[in-house]
Amino acid sequence: MKSLITENLEDSLLDKVDLRRQRISQTVEEVQKVVCRLTTEISHQDIRFQAIPYSFTYNGNIKVLAPSQFLVTVPLRGLAGYREAREQHWRYYTLGGARLLCPLREPEGLQQWLCMQQFLKSLWQWHEADVNIEGDIVPAKVLHVFQKLVENAIETCHLSGKVSMLTNSIAVRVAVETSQSQVELELAPAVEIPNVWSQKAQWPRCLTRWPLPERVGCIKSFGFTLLARSSYHWQLSFRQAEQMLLEQLDEDGGCRRKCFQVMRQMKEEVWCPGMRPVITSHHLQTVLFWTCEKHPHLKDWQVFSKGFLRLVRKLHKCVSQRLLKHFFVPKSNLLRFADSGELDAVAQKLALFLKDPQRDLP
């Protein structure tokens, strides 16, 4: 059976992987042009938001979560010299400025507060009331300012026929018409913090052998990013560290990347297709990282069929249990707020595939 899986995947799915890469590259190129125009105009209007230049190679600010779902991180300017908060204190404010009798909920998992005292240098604009409450830079207020700037930039850049605002969440989302299809972008203001590793990320774990110890320091040097995606708390992101892990996957000659690409292809075509899938490429990437850590040796990644099925079994376990720990911050469950019905449907498809892999193969 496994030899049949290998033959089918090598002959057909890998061809589809190449076609997907070409199609996504074309879409990313078109999205890049739109994002560059919008953020350039936004940066002219408000110095706190940085333009995203067009890149002829890899653009680290654009993350493809699914073929029609992108996350675009928009760097914020004027906040430098970050340091972890030294003391905890309760917050009693609302977004409107009123006082609460009970304190706001403390951040959990991938969340944290962000206050001006954590930066050695800052632009005076970050002290303004449009983004600041009692010394905190509040993501909801940053998003409110940013949304107005995006709306104005769409008009100023004459992109109304190509770009439209989506208003179903606190996050800033737009729909972009490309030559192939409509894609949805979440534009997330981002505080980039290089050369500092978050205290919440207790990594690497003891006795782990992947990645190699000499790689760890380089990976952690990329630091982390704080994204404005909710009301009061900033969300931790490790996109640059994750990208470095991906780039170094198969330095020993293994087939990890090929296994991941085929799993992603099957997820998008069979197990979890759609405009807003409950399982995204980031979930699959996390499954890959955990599996690489558990199986660090080349011998575990020399036979494609074994490596591929190992990843699918891990994915099935996570989806069935509705538990996928973040690779760097394991206390955070990436499936915590996912729709349970959709997860159950994916788990059922994965179970059927593992019972008879030939059933879903082209």
Coordinates of N, CA and C in Angstrom, one line a residue, residues 169-270:
S169 N -15.6 42.1 11.6 CA -14.8 41.8 12.8 C -14.0 43.1 13.2
I170 N -13.4 43.0 14.4 CA -12.6 44.2 14.8 C -11.3 44.3 14.0
A171 N -10.8 43.2 13.4 CA -9.6 43.2 12.6 C -9.9 44.0 11.3
V172 N -8.9 44.5 10.7 CA -9.0 45.2 9.4 C -8.9 44.2 8.2
R173 N -10.0 44.0 7.5 CA -10.0 43.0 6.4 C -10.4 43.7 5.2
V174 N -9.8 43.3 4.1 CA -10.2 43.8 2.7 C -10.3 42.6 1.8
A175 N -11.2 42.7 0.8 CA -11.3 41.8 -0.3 C -10.6 42.4 -1.5
V176 N -9.8 41.6 -2.2 CA -9.0 42.1 -3.3 C -9.4 41.2 -4.5
E177 N -9.8 41.8 -5.6 CA -10.0 41.0 -6.8 C -8.7 40.9 -7.6
T178 N -8.3 39.6 -7.8 CA -7.1 39.3 -8.6 C -7.6 38.7 -9.9
S179 N -6.6 38.4 -10.8 CA -6.9 37.9 -12.1 C -7.5 36.5 -12.0
Q180 N -7.3 35.8 -10.9 CA -7.7 34.4 -10.8 C -9.0 34.3 -9.9
S181 N -9.0 35.0 -8.8 CA -10.1 34.9 -7.9 C -10.1 36.1 -6.9
Q182 N -11.1 36.1 -6.1 CA -11.1 37.1 -5.0 C -10.4 36.5 -3.8
V183 N -9.5 37.3 -3.1 CA -8.8 36.9 -1.9 C -9.1 37.9 -0.8
E184 N -9.1 37.3 0.4 CA -9.3 38.2 1.6 C -8.0 38.4 2.3
L185 N -7.7 39.7 2.6 CA -6.5 40.0 3.3 C -6.9 40.6 4.7
E186 N -6.2 40.1 5.7 CA -6.3 40.7 7.0 C -5.0 41.6 7.1
L187 N -5.2 42.9 7.3 CA -4.1 43.8 7.4 C -3.9 44.1 8.9
A188 N -2.8 43.5 9.5 CA -2.5 43.6 10.9 C -1.4 44.5 11.3
P189 N -1.6 45.7 11.9 CA -0.5 46.5 12.4 C 0.4 45.7 13.3
A190 N 1.7 45.8 13.1 CA 2.7 44.9 13.8 C 3.8 45.7 14.4
V191 N 4.1 45.5 15.7 CA 5.3 46.0 16.4 C 6.4 44.9 16.3
E192 N 7.4 45.2 15.5 CA 8.5 44.2 15.3 C 9.5 44.4 16.4
I193 N 9.9 43.3 17.0 CA 10.8 43.4 18.1 C 12.0 42.4 17.9
P194 N 13.0 42.9 17.2 CA 14.2 42.1 16.8 C 15.1 41.9 18.0
N195 N 15.9 40.8 17.9 CA 17.0 40.6 18.9 C 16.5 40.4 20.4
V196 N 15.2 40.2 20.6 CA 14.7 39.9 21.9 C 13.7 38.7 21.8
W197 N 13.9 37.8 22.6 CA 13.0 36.6 22.6 C 12.0 36.7 23.8
S198 N 10.7 36.5 23.4 CA 9.7 36.7 24.4 C 9.8 35.7 25.6
Q199 N 9.6 36.2 26.8 CA 9.6 35.4 28.0 C 8.6 34.3 28.0
K200 N 7.5 34.5 27.2 CA 6.5 33.5 27.1 C 6.9 32.3 26.3
A201 N 7.9 32.5 25.5 CA 8.3 31.4 24.6 C 9.5 30.6 25.3
Q202 N 9.1 29.6 26.0 CA 10.2 28.8 26.7 C 10.7 27.7 25.7
W203 N 11.6 28.1 24.8 CA 12.1 27.3 23.7 C 13.6 27.6 23.5
P204 N 14.4 26.6 23.2 CA 14.0 25.2 23.0 C 13.7 24.4 24.2
R205 N 13.0 23.4 24.1 CA 12.7 22.5 25.3 C 13.9 21.6 25.6
C206 N 13.9 21.2 26.8 CA 15.0 20.3 27.3 C 15.1 19.0 26.5
L207 N 16.3 18.7 26.1 CA 16.6 17.4 25.5 C 16.1 17.3 24.1
T208 N 15.7 18.3 23.5 CA 15.2 18.3 22.1 C 16.5 18.3 21.1
R209 N 16.3 17.6 20.0 CA 17.4 17.6 19.1 C 17.1 18.2 17.7
W210 N 16.0 18.9 17.6 CA 15.6 19.6 16.4 C 15.1 21.0 16.8
P211 N 15.5 22.0 16.2 CA 16.7 22.1 15.2 C 18.0 21.9 16.0
L212 N 19.1 21.8 15.2 CA 20.4 21.7 15.8 C 20.7 22.8 16.8
P213 N 21.4 22.5 17.9 CA 21.7 23.6 18.9 C 22.3 24.8 18.3
E214 N 23.2 24.7 17.3 CA 23.9 25.8 16.7 C 23.0 26.7 15.9
R215 N 21.8 26.2 15.6 CA 20.8 27.0 14.8 C 19.9 27.8 15.7
V216 N 19.8 27.4 17.0 CA 18.8 28.0 17.9 C 19.1 29.5 18.1
G217 N 20.3 29.8 18.3 CA 20.7 31.2 18.6 C 20.3 32.1 17.4
C218 N 20.6 31.6 16.2 CA 20.2 32.4 15.0 C 18.7 32.6 14.9
I219 N 18.0 31.5 15.2 CA 16.5 31.6 15.0 C 15.9 32.6 16.1
K220 N 16.4 32.5 17.3 CA 15.9 33.4 18.4 C 16.3 34.9 18.1
S221 N 17.4 35.1 17.4 CA 17.8 36.4 17.2 C 16.8 37.2 16.3
F222 N 15.9 36.6 15.6 CA 14.9 37.3 14.8 C 13.8 37.9 15.7
G223 N 13.8 37.5 17.0 CA 12.9 38.1 17.9 C 11.4 37.6 17.7
F224 N 10.5 38.6 17.9 CA 9.1 38.2 17.7 C 8.4 39.5 17.3
T225 N 7.1 39.4 17.0 CA 6.3 40.5 16.6 C 5.0 40.5 17.4
L226 N 4.5 41.7 17.6 CA 3.2 41.9 18.3 C 2.2 42.4 17.3
L227 N 1.1 41.7 17.2 CA 0.1 42.0 16.2 C -1.2 42.6 16.8
A228 N -1.7 43.6 16.2 CA -3.0 44.2 16.6 C -4.1 43.4 15.9
R229 N -4.8 42.5 16.7 CA -5.9 41.7 16.1 C -7.1 41.6 17.0
S230 N -7.0 42.3 18.2 CA -8.1 42.2 19.1 C -8.3 43.5 19.9
S231 N -9.1 43.6 20.9 CA -9.4 44.8 21.6 C -8.3 45.4 22.5
Y232 N -7.9 44.6 23.5 CA -7.0 45.1 24.5 C -5.6 44.5 24.5
H233 N -5.5 43.2 24.0 CA -4.3 42.5 24.1 C -3.6 42.3 22.7
W234 N -2.3 42.5 22.7 CA -1.5 42.2 21.5 C -1.2 40.8 21.3
Q235 N -1.2 40.3 20.1 CA -0.9 38.8 19.9 C 0.5 38.6 19.5
L236 N 1.2 37.7 20.1 CA 2.6 37.3 19.8 C 2.6 36.5 18.5
S237 N 3.6 36.8 17.7 CA 3.8 36.1 16.4 C 5.3 35.9 16.3
F238 N 5.7 34.7 15.7 CA 7.1 34.4 15.5 C 7.3 34.0 14.1
R239 N 6.8 34.9 13.2 CA 6.8 34.5 11.8 C 8.2 34.4 11.2
Q240 N 9.1 35.3 11.6 CA 10.5 35.2 11.1 C 11.2 34.0 11.6
A241 N 11.1 33.7 12.9 CA 11.7 32.4 13.4 C 11.1 31.2 12.7
E242 N 9.8 31.2 12.5 CA 9.2 30.1 11.8 C 9.6 30.0 10.4
Q243 N 9.8 31.1 9.7 CA 10.3 31.1 8.3 C 11.7 30.5 8.3
M244 N 12.6 30.8 9.3 CA 13.9 30.3 9.3 C 13.9 28.8 9.5
L245 N 13.0 28.3 10.4 CA 12.8 26.8 10.5 C 12.5 26.2 9.2
L246 N 11.6 26.8 8.5 CA 11.1 26.2 7.2 C 12.3 26.2 6.2
E247 N 13.1 27.2 6.2 CA 14.2 27.3 5.2 C 15.2 26.3 5.5
Q248 N 15.4 25.8 6.7 CA 16.4 24.9 7.1 C 15.9 23.5 7.2
L249 N 14.7 23.2 6.7 CA 14.1 21.9 7.0 C 14.9 20.7 6.5
D250 N 15.4 20.7 5.3 CA 16.0 19.6 4.7 C 17.5 19.7 4.4
E251 N 18.2 20.4 5.3 CA 19.6 20.6 5.1 C 20.3 19.2 5.1
D252 N 19.7 18.2 5.7 CA 20.3 16.9 5.8 C 19.9 16.0 4.6
G253 N 19.1 16.5 3.7 CA 18.7 15.8 2.5 C 17.4 15.0 2.7
G254 N 16.7 15.3 3.8 CA 15.4 14.6 4.0 C 14.3 15.1 3.1
C255 N 13.1 14.6 3.4 CA 11.9 14.9 2.5 C 10.8 15.6 3.3
R256 N 11.2 16.3 4.4 CA 10.2 17.0 5.2 C 9.3 18.0 4.4
R257 N 10.0 18.8 3.6 CA 9.3 19.9 2.9 C 8.3 19.2 1.9
K258 N 8.7 18.2 1.2 CA 7.8 17.5 0.3 C 6.6 16.9 1.0
C259 N 6.8 16.3 2.1 CA 5.7 15.8 2.9 C 4.7 16.9 3.3
F260 N 5.3 18.0 3.8 CA 4.4 19.2 4.2 C 3.6 19.7 3.0
Q261 N 4.3 19.9 1.8 CA 3.6 20.4 0.7 C 2.5 19.5 0.2
V262 N 2.7 18.2 0.2 CA 1.6 17.3 -0.2 C 0.5 17.3 0.8
M263 N 0.8 17.4 2.1 CA -0.3 17.4 3.1 C -1.1 18.7 2.9
R264 N -0.4 19.8 2.6 CA -1.1 21.1 2.4 C -2.0 21.0 1.2
Q265 N -1.5 20.3 0.1 CA -2.3 20.2 -1.1 C -3.5 19.4 -0.8
M266 N -3.4 18.3 -0.1 CA -4.6 17.4 0.2 C -5.5 18.2 1.1
K267 N -5.0 19.0 2.1 CA -5.9 19.8 2.9 C -6.7 20.7 2.1
E268 N -6.1 21.4 1.2 CA -6.8 22.4 0.4 C -7.8 21.8 -0.6
E269 N -7.5 20.6 -1.1 CA -8.3 20.0 -2.1 C -9.4 19.1 -1.6
V270 N -9.1 18.4 -0.5 CA -9.9 17.3 -0.1 C -10.4 17.5 1.4

